PDB file of C-alpha atoms and ligand atoms in Angstrom:
ATOM      1  CA  MET A  43     -15.419  17.497  26.697  1.00  0.00           C
ATOM      2  CA  THR A  44     -15.041  15.739  23.383  1.00  0.00           C
ATOM      3  CA  ASN A  45     -12.525  12.900  23.176  1.00  0.00           C
ATOM      4  CA  ILE A  46     -11.384  11.761  19.752  1.00  0.00           C
ATOM      5  CA  ILE A  47      -8.860   9.411  18.192  1.00  0.00           C
ATOM      6  CA  LEU A  48      -7.089  10.389  14.965  1.00  0.00           C
ATOM      7  CA  LEU A  49      -6.381   7.111  13.204  1.00  0.00           C
ATOM      8  CA  GLY A  50      -4.235   6.873  10.101  1.00  0.00           C
ATOM      9  CA  PRO A  51      -0.944   5.661   8.651  1.00  0.00           C
ATOM     10  CA  PRO A  52       2.348   7.579   8.998  1.00  0.00           C
ATOM     11  CA  GLY A  53       2.015  10.888   7.173  1.00  0.00           C
ATOM     12  CA  ALA A  54      -1.801  10.881   7.128  1.00  0.00           C
ATOM     13  CA  GLY A  55      -1.767  14.342   8.750  1.00  0.00           C
ATOM     14  CA  LYS A  56      -2.696  13.389  12.318  1.00  0.00           C
ATOM     15  CA  GLY A  57      -0.175  15.711  13.957  1.00  0.00           C
ATOM     16  CA  THR A  58      -0.971  18.628  11.625  1.00  0.00           C
ATOM     17  CA  GLN A  59      -4.698  18.416  12.374  1.00  0.00           C
ATOM     18  CA  ALA A  60      -4.243  17.761  16.105  1.00  0.00           C
ATOM     19  CA  ARG A  61      -2.251  20.992  16.447  1.00  0.00           C
ATOM     20  CA  LYS A  62      -5.067  22.930  14.757  1.00  0.00           C
ATOM     21  CA  LEU A  63      -7.653  21.483  17.144  1.00  0.00           C
ATOM     22  CA  VAL A  64      -5.466  22.444  20.102  1.00  0.00           C
ATOM     23  CA  GLU A  65      -5.112  26.035  18.851  1.00  0.00           C
ATOM     24  CA  GLU A  66      -8.734  26.507  17.813  1.00  0.00           C
ATOM     25  CA  ARG A  67     -10.582  24.560  20.519  1.00  0.00           C
ATOM     26  CA  GLY A  68      -8.275  24.195  23.515  1.00  0.00           C
ATOM     27  CA  MET A  69      -8.262  20.413  23.227  1.00  0.00           C
ATOM     28  CA  VAL A  70      -5.291  18.436  24.582  1.00  0.00           C
ATOM     29  CA  GLN A  71      -3.117  16.575  22.065  1.00  0.00           C
ATOM     30  CA  LEU A  72      -1.789  13.268  23.383  1.00  0.00           C
ATOM     31  CA  SER A  73       0.760  12.093  20.814  1.00  0.00           C
ATOM     32  CA  THR A  74       2.579   8.907  21.808  1.00  0.00           C
ATOM     33  CA  GLY A  75       5.132   9.647  19.050  1.00  0.00           C
ATOM     34  CA  ASP A  76       5.994  12.998  20.710  1.00  0.00           C
ATOM     35  CA  MET A  77       6.079  11.384  24.171  1.00  0.00           C
ATOM     36  CA  LEU A  78       8.432   8.668  22.936  1.00  0.00           C
ATOM     37  CA  ARG A  79      10.674  11.204  21.159  1.00  0.00           C
ATOM     38  CA  GLU A  80      10.937  12.992  24.489  1.00  0.00           C
ATOM     39  CA  ALA A  81      11.665   9.705  26.318  1.00  0.00           C
ATOM     40  CA  ARG A  82      14.461   8.803  23.894  1.00  0.00           C
ATOM     41  CA  THR A  83      16.415  11.919  24.850  1.00  0.00           C
ATOM     42  CA  SER A  84      16.355  10.930  28.547  1.00  0.00           C
ATOM     43  CA  GLY A  85      19.624   8.964  28.289  1.00  0.00           C
ATOM     44  CA  THR A  86      18.115   6.014  30.202  1.00  0.00           C
ATOM     45  CA  ALA A  87      18.271   2.353  29.107  1.00  0.00           C
ATOM     46  CA  MET A  88      14.545   2.585  28.312  1.00  0.00           C
ATOM     47  CA  GLY A  89      15.196   5.698  26.190  1.00  0.00           C
ATOM     48  CA  ARG A  90      17.900   3.892  24.175  1.00  0.00           C
ATOM     49  CA  LYS A  91      15.619   0.889  23.598  1.00  0.00           C
ATOM     50  CA  VAL A  92      12.801   3.173  22.440  1.00  0.00           C
ATOM     51  CA  ALA A  93      15.148   5.037  20.055  1.00  0.00           C
ATOM     52  CA  ALA A  94      16.310   1.818  18.370  1.00  0.00           C
ATOM     53  CA  VAL A  95      12.734   0.584  17.840  1.00  0.00           C
ATOM     54  CA  MET A  96      11.490   3.955  16.511  1.00  0.00           C
ATOM     55  CA  ASP A  97      14.383   4.451  14.093  1.00  0.00           C
ATOM     56  CA  GLY A  98      13.730   1.004  12.621  1.00  0.00           C
ATOM     57  CA  GLY A  99      10.035   1.798  12.174  1.00  0.00           C
ATOM     58  CA  GLY A 100       8.701  -0.861  14.581  1.00  0.00           C
ATOM     59  CA  LEU A 101       6.201  -0.402  17.393  1.00  0.00           C
ATOM     60  CA  VAL A 102       7.279   0.244  20.974  1.00  0.00           C
ATOM     61  CA  THR A 103       5.761  -2.200  23.504  1.00  0.00           C
ATOM     62  CA  ASP A 104       2.130  -1.764  24.559  1.00  0.00           C
ATOM     63  CA  GLU A 105       3.207  -1.595  28.198  1.00  0.00           C
ATOM     64  CA  ILE A 106       5.418   1.465  27.662  1.00  0.00           C
ATOM     65  CA  VAL A 107       2.942   3.493  25.587  1.00  0.00           C
ATOM     66  CA  ILE A 108      -0.061   2.656  27.771  1.00  0.00           C
ATOM     67  CA  GLY A 109       1.939   3.819  30.815  1.00  0.00           C
ATOM     68  CA  LEU A 110       2.858   7.088  29.068  1.00  0.00           C
ATOM     69  CA  ILE A 111      -0.734   7.824  28.055  1.00  0.00           C
ATOM     70  CA  GLU A 112      -2.119   7.009  31.488  1.00  0.00           C
ATOM     71  CA  GLU A 113       0.321   9.403  33.144  1.00  0.00           C
ATOM     72  CA  LYS A 114      -0.416  12.257  30.692  1.00  0.00           C
ATOM     73  CA  MET A 115      -4.188  11.803  30.930  1.00  0.00           C
ATOM     74  CA  LYS A 116      -4.030  12.220  34.691  1.00  0.00           C
ATOM     75  CA  GLY A 117      -2.064  15.453  34.471  1.00  0.00           C
ATOM     76  CA  SER A 118      -3.977  17.168  31.623  1.00  0.00           C
ATOM     77  CA  ARG A 119      -7.081  19.338  31.538  1.00  0.00           C
ATOM     78  CA  GLY A 120      -8.782  20.850  28.495  1.00  0.00           C
ATOM     79  CA  ALA A 121     -11.771  20.692  26.170  1.00  0.00           C
ATOM     80  CA  GLY A 122     -11.169  17.001  25.485  1.00  0.00           C
ATOM     81  CA  PHE A 123      -8.355  14.705  24.399  1.00  0.00           C
ATOM     82  CA  ILE A 124      -7.060  14.142  20.871  1.00  0.00           C
ATOM     83  CA  PHE A 125      -5.354  10.759  20.822  1.00  0.00           C
ATOM     84  CA  ASP A 126      -2.765  11.057  18.049  1.00  0.00           C
ATOM     85  CA  GLY A 127      -0.933   7.828  17.161  1.00  0.00           C
ATOM     86  CA  PHE A 128      -2.591   5.945  20.033  1.00  0.00           C
ATOM     87  CA  PRO A 129      -4.031   3.340  20.155  1.00  0.00           C
ATOM     88  CA  ARG A 130      -2.050   1.404  17.562  1.00  0.00           C
ATOM     89  CA  THR A 131      -2.890  -2.170  18.603  1.00  0.00           C
ATOM     90  CA  LEU A 132      -5.999  -3.940  19.846  1.00  0.00           C
ATOM     91  CA  ALA A 133      -4.418  -4.262  23.312  1.00  0.00           C
ATOM     92  CA  GLN A 134      -3.893  -0.472  23.401  1.00  0.00           C
ATOM     93  CA  ALA A 135      -7.488   0.106  22.289  1.00  0.00           C
ATOM     94  CA  ASP A 136      -8.791  -2.100  25.103  1.00  0.00           C
ATOM     95  CA  ALA A 137      -6.533  -0.317  27.607  1.00  0.00           C
ATOM     96  CA  LEU A 138      -7.766   3.110  26.451  1.00  0.00           C
ATOM     97  CA  GLY A 139     -11.392   2.022  26.778  1.00  0.00           C
ATOM     98  CA  ALA A 140     -10.708   0.894  30.354  1.00  0.00           C
ATOM     99  CA  MET A 141      -8.828   4.114  31.253  1.00  0.00           C
ATOM    100  CA  LEU A 142     -11.650   6.312  29.970  1.00  0.00           C
ATOM    101  CA  LYS A 143     -14.224   4.245  31.813  1.00  0.00           C
ATOM    102  CA  ARG A 144     -12.259   4.434  35.080  1.00  0.00           C
ATOM    103  CA  SER A 145     -12.116   8.223  34.836  1.00  0.00           C
ATOM    104  CA  GLY A 146     -15.830   8.504  33.994  1.00  0.00           C
ATOM    105  CA  GLN A 147     -15.211   9.663  30.410  1.00  0.00           C
ATOM    106  CA  ARG A 148     -16.231   8.378  27.015  1.00  0.00           C
ATOM    107  CA  LEU A 149     -14.789   8.193  23.537  1.00  0.00           C
ATOM    108  CA  ASP A 150     -16.813  10.412  21.171  1.00  0.00           C
ATOM    109  CA  ALA A 151     -15.307   9.639  17.773  1.00  0.00           C
ATOM    110  CA  VAL A 152     -12.566   7.704  16.042  1.00  0.00           C
ATOM    111  CA  ILE A 153     -11.670   9.512  12.845  1.00  0.00           C
ATOM    112  CA  GLU A 154      -9.913   7.487  10.191  1.00  0.00           C
ATOM    113  CA  MET A 155      -7.859   9.710   7.872  1.00  0.00           C
ATOM    114  CA  ARG A 156      -7.615   7.897   4.556  1.00  0.00           C
ATOM    115  CA  VAL A 157      -4.567   8.613   2.371  1.00  0.00           C
ATOM    116  CA  ASP A 158      -2.947   6.436  -0.321  1.00  0.00           C
ATOM    117  CA  ASP A 159       0.611   5.096   0.040  1.00  0.00           C
ATOM    118  CA  GLU A 160       2.039   7.223  -2.792  1.00  0.00           C
ATOM    119  CA  ALA A 161       0.936  10.427  -1.075  1.00  0.00           C
ATOM    120  CA  LEU A 162       2.286   9.173   2.263  1.00  0.00           C
ATOM    121  CA  VAL A 163       5.754   8.687   0.778  1.00  0.00           C
ATOM    122  CA  ARG A 164       5.669  12.233  -0.700  1.00  0.00           C
ATOM    123  CA  ARG A 165       4.504  13.699   2.606  1.00  0.00           C
ATOM    124  CA  ILE A 166       7.032  11.897   4.789  1.00  0.00           C
ATOM    125  CA  SER A 167       9.963  12.643   2.492  1.00  0.00           C
ATOM    126  CA  GLY A 168       9.185  16.398   2.476  1.00  0.00           C
ATOM    127  CA  ARG A 169       8.369  16.822   6.168  1.00  0.00           C
ATOM    128  CA  PHE A 170      10.350  18.995   8.577  1.00  0.00           C
ATOM    129  CA  THR A 171       9.431  20.373  11.990  1.00  0.00           C
ATOM    130  CA  CYS A 172      10.419  23.266  14.191  1.00  0.00           C
ATOM    131  CA  GLY A 173      12.743  21.949  16.921  1.00  0.00           C
ATOM    132  CA  ASN A 174      11.524  24.629  19.306  1.00  0.00           C
ATOM    133  CA  CYS A 175       7.696  24.586  19.098  1.00  0.00           C
ATOM    134  CA  GLY A 176       7.053  21.415  17.060  1.00  0.00           C
ATOM    135  CA  GLU A 177       5.149  23.085  14.186  1.00  0.00           C
ATOM    136  CA  VAL A 178       5.010  20.712  11.195  1.00  0.00           C
ATOM    137  CA  TYR A 179       5.975  21.848   7.660  1.00  0.00           C
ATOM    138  CA  HIS A 180       6.493  20.339   4.227  1.00  0.00           C
ATOM    139  CA  ASP A 181       8.969  21.318   1.492  1.00  0.00           C
ATOM    140  CA  GLN A 182       6.206  21.607  -1.139  1.00  0.00           C
ATOM    141  CA  THR A 183       2.774  21.710   0.502  1.00  0.00           C
ATOM    142  CA  ARG A 184       3.512  23.743   3.635  1.00  0.00           C
ATOM    143  CA  PRO A 185       6.804  25.629   3.444  1.00  0.00           C
ATOM    144  CA  THR A 186       7.721  28.282   6.022  1.00  0.00           C
ATOM    145  CA  LYS A 187       6.951  31.838   4.869  1.00  0.00           C
ATOM    146  CA  LYS A 188      10.584  32.863   5.398  1.00  0.00           C
ATOM    147  CA  PRO A 189      12.948  30.009   4.389  1.00  0.00           C
ATOM    148  CA  GLY A 190      14.382  28.221   7.432  1.00  0.00           C
ATOM    149  CA  THR A 191      12.388  30.240   9.991  1.00  0.00           C
ATOM    150  CA  CYS A 192       9.369  28.946  11.898  1.00  0.00           C
ATOM    151  CA  ASP A 193       6.173  30.936  11.158  1.00  0.00           C
ATOM    152  CA  VAL A 194       4.919  30.354  14.708  1.00  0.00           C
ATOM    153  CA  CYS A 195       7.892  31.000  17.037  1.00  0.00           C
ATOM    154  CA  GLY A 196      10.626  32.428  14.767  1.00  0.00           C
ATOM    155  CA  SER A 197      13.129  29.659  15.592  1.00  0.00           C
ATOM    156  CA  THR A 198      15.617  28.643  12.875  1.00  0.00           C
ATOM    157  CA  ASP A 199      16.082  25.153  14.383  1.00  0.00           C
ATOM    158  CA  MET A 200      14.414  23.074  11.657  1.00  0.00           C
ATOM    159  CA  GLN A 201      14.662  19.296  12.021  1.00  0.00           C
ATOM    160  CA  ARG A 202      13.957  16.128  10.039  1.00  0.00           C
ATOM    161  CA  ARG A 203      13.029  12.912  11.861  1.00  0.00           C
ATOM    162  CA  ALA A 204      15.472   9.971  11.959  1.00  0.00           C
ATOM    163  CA  ASP A 205      12.658   7.567  10.973  1.00  0.00           C
ATOM    164  CA  ASP A 206      11.571   9.616   7.929  1.00  0.00           C
ATOM    165  CA  ASN A 207      13.571   7.560   5.424  1.00  0.00           C
ATOM    166  CA  ALA A 208      12.501   5.028   2.783  1.00  0.00           C
ATOM    167  CA  GLU A 209      13.625   1.925   4.745  1.00  0.00           C
ATOM    168  CA  SER A 210      11.870   2.853   8.033  1.00  0.00           C
ATOM    169  CA  LEU A 211       8.781   4.047   6.210  1.00  0.00           C
ATOM    170  CA  LYS A 212       8.351   0.616   4.578  1.00  0.00           C
ATOM    171  CA  VAL A 213       8.383  -1.002   8.050  1.00  0.00           C
ATOM    172  CA  ARG A 214       6.092   1.703   9.543  1.00  0.00           C
ATOM    173  CA  LEU A 215       3.518   1.168   6.788  1.00  0.00           C
ATOM    174  CA  MET A 216       3.640  -2.604   7.231  1.00  0.00           C
ATOM    175  CA  GLU A 217       3.197  -2.219  11.001  1.00  0.00           C
ATOM    176  CA  TYR A 218       0.197   0.028  10.347  1.00  0.00           C
ATOM    177  CA  TYR A 219      -1.523  -2.437   8.012  1.00  0.00           C
ATOM    178  CA  LYS A 220      -0.749  -5.479  10.205  1.00  0.00           C
ATOM    179  CA  LYS A 221      -1.335  -4.128  13.716  1.00  0.00           C
ATOM    180  CA  THR A 222      -3.230  -0.820  13.557  1.00  0.00           C
ATOM    181  CA  SER A 223      -5.669  -1.128  10.656  1.00  0.00           C
ATOM    182  CA  PRO A 224      -7.664  -3.873  12.517  1.00  0.00           C
ATOM    183  CA  LEU A 225      -8.762  -1.007  14.803  1.00  0.00           C
ATOM    184  CA  ILE A 226     -10.901   0.307  11.938  1.00  0.00           C
ATOM    185  CA  GLY A 227     -13.137  -2.772  12.252  1.00  0.00           C
ATOM    186  CA  TYR A 228     -12.962  -2.663  16.053  1.00  0.00           C
ATOM    187  CA  TYR A 229     -14.269   0.924  16.265  1.00  0.00           C
ATOM    188  CA  TYR A 230     -16.748   0.394  13.427  1.00  0.00           C
ATOM    189  CA  ALA A 231     -18.275  -2.432  15.465  1.00  0.00           C
ATOM    190  CA  LEU A 232     -18.518  -0.113  18.478  1.00  0.00           C
ATOM    191  CA  GLY A 233     -20.281   2.524  16.333  1.00  0.00           C
ATOM    192  CA  ASP A 234     -17.523   5.104  16.904  1.00  0.00           C
ATOM    193  CA  LEU A 235     -15.914   5.209  13.450  1.00  0.00           C
ATOM    194  CA  PHE A 236     -15.915   8.157  10.998  1.00  0.00           C
ATOM    195  CA  THR A 237     -13.842   8.207   7.827  1.00  0.00           C
ATOM    196  CA  ILE A 238     -12.569  11.350   6.109  1.00  0.00           C
ATOM    197  CA  ASP A 239     -10.553  12.055   2.977  1.00  0.00           C
ATOM    198  CA  GLY A 240      -7.044  12.793   4.226  1.00  0.00           C
ATOM    199  CA  LEU A 241      -5.891  13.551   0.669  1.00  0.00           C
ATOM    200  CA  ALA A 242      -7.772  16.846   0.610  1.00  0.00           C
ATOM    201  CA  GLU A 243      -5.993  20.129   1.336  1.00  0.00           C
ATOM    202  CA  ILE A 244      -5.047  20.783   4.968  1.00  0.00           C
ATOM    203  CA  GLY A 245      -7.830  23.394   5.421  1.00  0.00           C
ATOM    204  CA  ASP A 246     -10.483  21.105   3.929  1.00  0.00           C
ATOM    205  CA  VAL A 247      -9.414  18.178   6.114  1.00  0.00           C
ATOM    206  CA  ALA A 248      -9.677  20.530   9.115  1.00  0.00           C
ATOM    207  CA  LYS A 249     -13.265  21.453   8.083  1.00  0.00           C
ATOM    208  CA  SER A 250     -14.287  17.792   7.851  1.00  0.00           C
ATOM    209  CA  LEU A 251     -12.807  17.131  11.286  1.00  0.00           C
ATOM    210  CA  ALA A 252     -14.440  20.199  12.819  1.00  0.00           C
ATOM    211  CA  GLY A 253     -17.824  19.032  11.500  1.00  0.00           C
ATOM    212  CA  ILE A 254     -17.467  15.690  13.273  1.00  0.00           C
ATOM    213  CA  VAL A 255     -16.215  17.225  16.530  1.00  0.00           C
ATOM    214  CA  ASP A 256     -19.111  19.756  16.547  1.00  0.00           C
ATOM    215  CA  GLN A 257     -21.659  17.039  15.842  1.00  0.00           C
ATOM    216  CA  GLN A 258     -20.303  14.823  18.641  1.00  0.00           C
ATOM    217  CA  ALA A 259     -20.166  17.715  21.102  1.00  0.00           C
ATOM    218  CA  VAL A 260     -23.945  18.161  20.915  1.00  0.00           C
ATOM    219  CA  SER A 261     -24.913  14.480  20.785  1.00  0.00           C
TER     220      SER A 261
HETATM  221  P1  AP5 B 216       4.393   8.962  15.338  1.00  0.00           P
HETATM  222  O1  AP5 B 216       5.163  10.138  15.734  1.00  0.00           O
HETATM  223  O2  AP5 B 216       3.009   8.777  15.851  1.00  0.00           O
HETATM  224  O3  AP5 B 216       4.434   8.874  13.766  1.00  0.00           O
HETATM  225  P2  AP5 B 216       3.407   8.312  12.675  1.00  0.00           P
HETATM  226  O4  AP5 B 216       2.167   7.655  13.141  1.00  0.00           O
HETATM  227  O5  AP5 B 216       4.275   7.504  11.790  1.00  0.00           O
HETATM  228  O6  AP5 B 216       2.806   9.548  12.091  1.00  0.00           O
HETATM  229  P3  AP5 B 216       3.578  10.757  11.588  1.00  0.00           P
HETATM  230  O7  AP5 B 216       3.937  11.678  12.708  1.00  0.00           O
HETATM  231  O8  AP5 B 216       4.723  10.278  10.715  1.00  0.00           O
HETATM  232  O9  AP5 B 216       2.511  11.420  10.612  1.00  0.00           O
HETATM  233  P4  AP5 B 216       1.224  12.292  10.865  1.00  0.00           P
HETATM  234  O10 AP5 B 216       0.015  11.510  10.505  1.00  0.00           O
HETATM  235  O11 AP5 B 216       1.252  12.959  12.206  1.00  0.00           O
HETATM  236  O12 AP5 B 216       1.451  13.367   9.720  1.00  0.00           O
HETATM  237  P5  AP5 B 216       1.878  14.915   9.790  1.00  0.00           P
HETATM  238  O13 AP5 B 216       0.755  15.743  10.279  1.00  0.00           O
HETATM  239  O14 AP5 B 216       3.218  15.062  10.439  1.00  0.00           O
HETATM  240  O15 AP5 B 216       5.191   7.621  15.732  1.00  0.00           O
HETATM  241  C1  AP5 B 216       6.574   7.471  15.483  1.00  0.00           C
HETATM  242  C2  AP5 B 216       7.050   6.139  16.036  1.00  0.00           C
HETATM  243  O16 AP5 B 216       6.839   6.094  17.468  1.00  0.00           O
HETATM  244  C3  AP5 B 216       6.312   4.893  15.524  1.00  0.00           C
HETATM  245  O17 AP5 B 216       6.862   4.440  14.295  1.00  0.00           O
HETATM  246  C4  AP5 B 216       6.570   3.898  16.675  1.00  0.00           C
HETATM  247  O18 AP5 B 216       7.885   3.403  16.651  1.00  0.00           O
HETATM  248  C5  AP5 B 216       6.440   4.793  17.898  1.00  0.00           C
HETATM  249  N1  AP5 B 216       5.052   4.870  18.422  1.00  0.00           N
HETATM  250  C6  AP5 B 216       4.254   5.987  18.454  1.00  0.00           C
HETATM  251  N2  AP5 B 216       3.057   5.700  19.005  1.00  0.00           N
HETATM  252  C7  AP5 B 216       3.083   4.372  19.320  1.00  0.00           C
HETATM  253  C8  AP5 B 216       2.136   3.498  19.889  1.00  0.00           C
HETATM  254  N3  AP5 B 216       0.896   3.928  20.224  1.00  0.00           N
HETATM  255  N4  AP5 B 216       2.494   2.206  20.055  1.00  0.00           N
HETATM  256  C9  AP5 B 216       3.737   1.755  19.727  1.00  0.00           C
HETATM  257  N5  AP5 B 216       4.689   2.543  19.173  1.00  0.00           N
HETATM  258  C10 AP5 B 216       4.361   3.847  18.972  1.00  0.00           C
HETATM  259  O19 AP5 B 216       2.005  15.192   8.210  1.00  0.00           O
HETATM  260  C11 AP5 B 216       3.034  14.616   7.421  1.00  0.00           C
HETATM  261  C12 AP5 B 216       3.522  15.640   6.368  1.00  0.00           C
HETATM  262  O20 AP5 B 216       2.478  15.863   5.431  1.00  0.00           O
HETATM  263  C13 AP5 B 216       3.865  17.020   6.951  1.00  0.00           C
HETATM  264  O21 AP5 B 216       4.978  17.528   6.285  1.00  0.00           O
HETATM  265  C14 AP5 B 216       2.617  17.873   6.674  1.00  0.00           C
HETATM  266  O22 AP5 B 216       2.929  19.244   6.499  1.00  0.00           O
HETATM  267  C15 AP5 B 216       2.078  17.238   5.402  1.00  0.00           C
HETATM  268  N6  AP5 B 216       0.610  17.251   5.331  1.00  0.00           N
HETATM  269  C16 AP5 B 216      -0.252  17.004   6.357  1.00  0.00           C
HETATM  270  N7  AP5 B 216      -1.529  17.068   5.930  1.00  0.00           N
HETATM  271  C17 AP5 B 216      -1.468  17.332   4.603  1.00  0.00           C
HETATM  272  C18 AP5 B 216      -2.474  17.516   3.591  1.00  0.00           C
HETATM  273  N8  AP5 B 216      -3.778  17.403   3.868  1.00  0.00           N
HETATM  274  N9  AP5 B 216      -2.055  17.783   2.322  1.00  0.00           N
HETATM  275  C19 AP5 B 216      -0.725  17.870   2.027  1.00  0.00           C
HETATM  276  N10 AP5 B 216       0.274  17.742   2.944  1.00  0.00           N
HETATM  277  C20 AP5 B 216      -0.094  17.451   4.218  1.00  0.00           C
END
């Protein structure tokens, strides 16, 4: 079991790389963004609150996301967890450390994906996903082979996220620099931090990640 965190701003490529690791290694992707998008469709008061916060680009409360992660960790088995978009605050990082300890597991690597803001804006504004299987595409860098049809499942239900607009992105980036980037120092101090160039092509980023996961698996 190798447990890793993918750490990076919106559009860094966390989801794209997590899906590759799931396909190629049987790891389990735990994306709090995906969990919250599922929760917002529940029609509950909590779902409506979550939707309003996400669309504005802010962070959902620590209590909600920690609860979601804890529940998913209990019900999932695989070759290790990929924490995608979690933790995002120091309180979440502490909670994750405690959860792993309680279940007799450890964190093997925190991989910071470094990408500049200009590239993030280009990536977010061109992103679309398959509404059926969740595969992530981009108008320029990763278009579908057949226009409007998912390469993976053949669905034609292509969607763009409500928070992928200039206004929300400004808030999401600010939230990242204020509340999430302190985790870089936190994990550096614990000796868990690796940094990779997230600006490289998708395949090259995947190779860098694979190198770290392989190295941690044997150590
Ligand atoms: P979440 O869903 O986690 O969104 P995010 O962190 O903003 O990250 P993204 O999904 O936007 O980007 P990504 O890094 O996965 O990039 P992707 O691979 O798609 O969170 C959404 C919201 O939920 C938050 O704003 C918050 O409200 C809430 N939330 C979630 N977790 C929370 C938590 N822990 N605490 C509190 N609130 C929480 O790639 C982007 C695009 O670029 C794609 O089109 C892709 O094809 C393309 N691309 C990817 N890699 C490359 C590459 N190397 N070269 C060129 N193009 C690339």
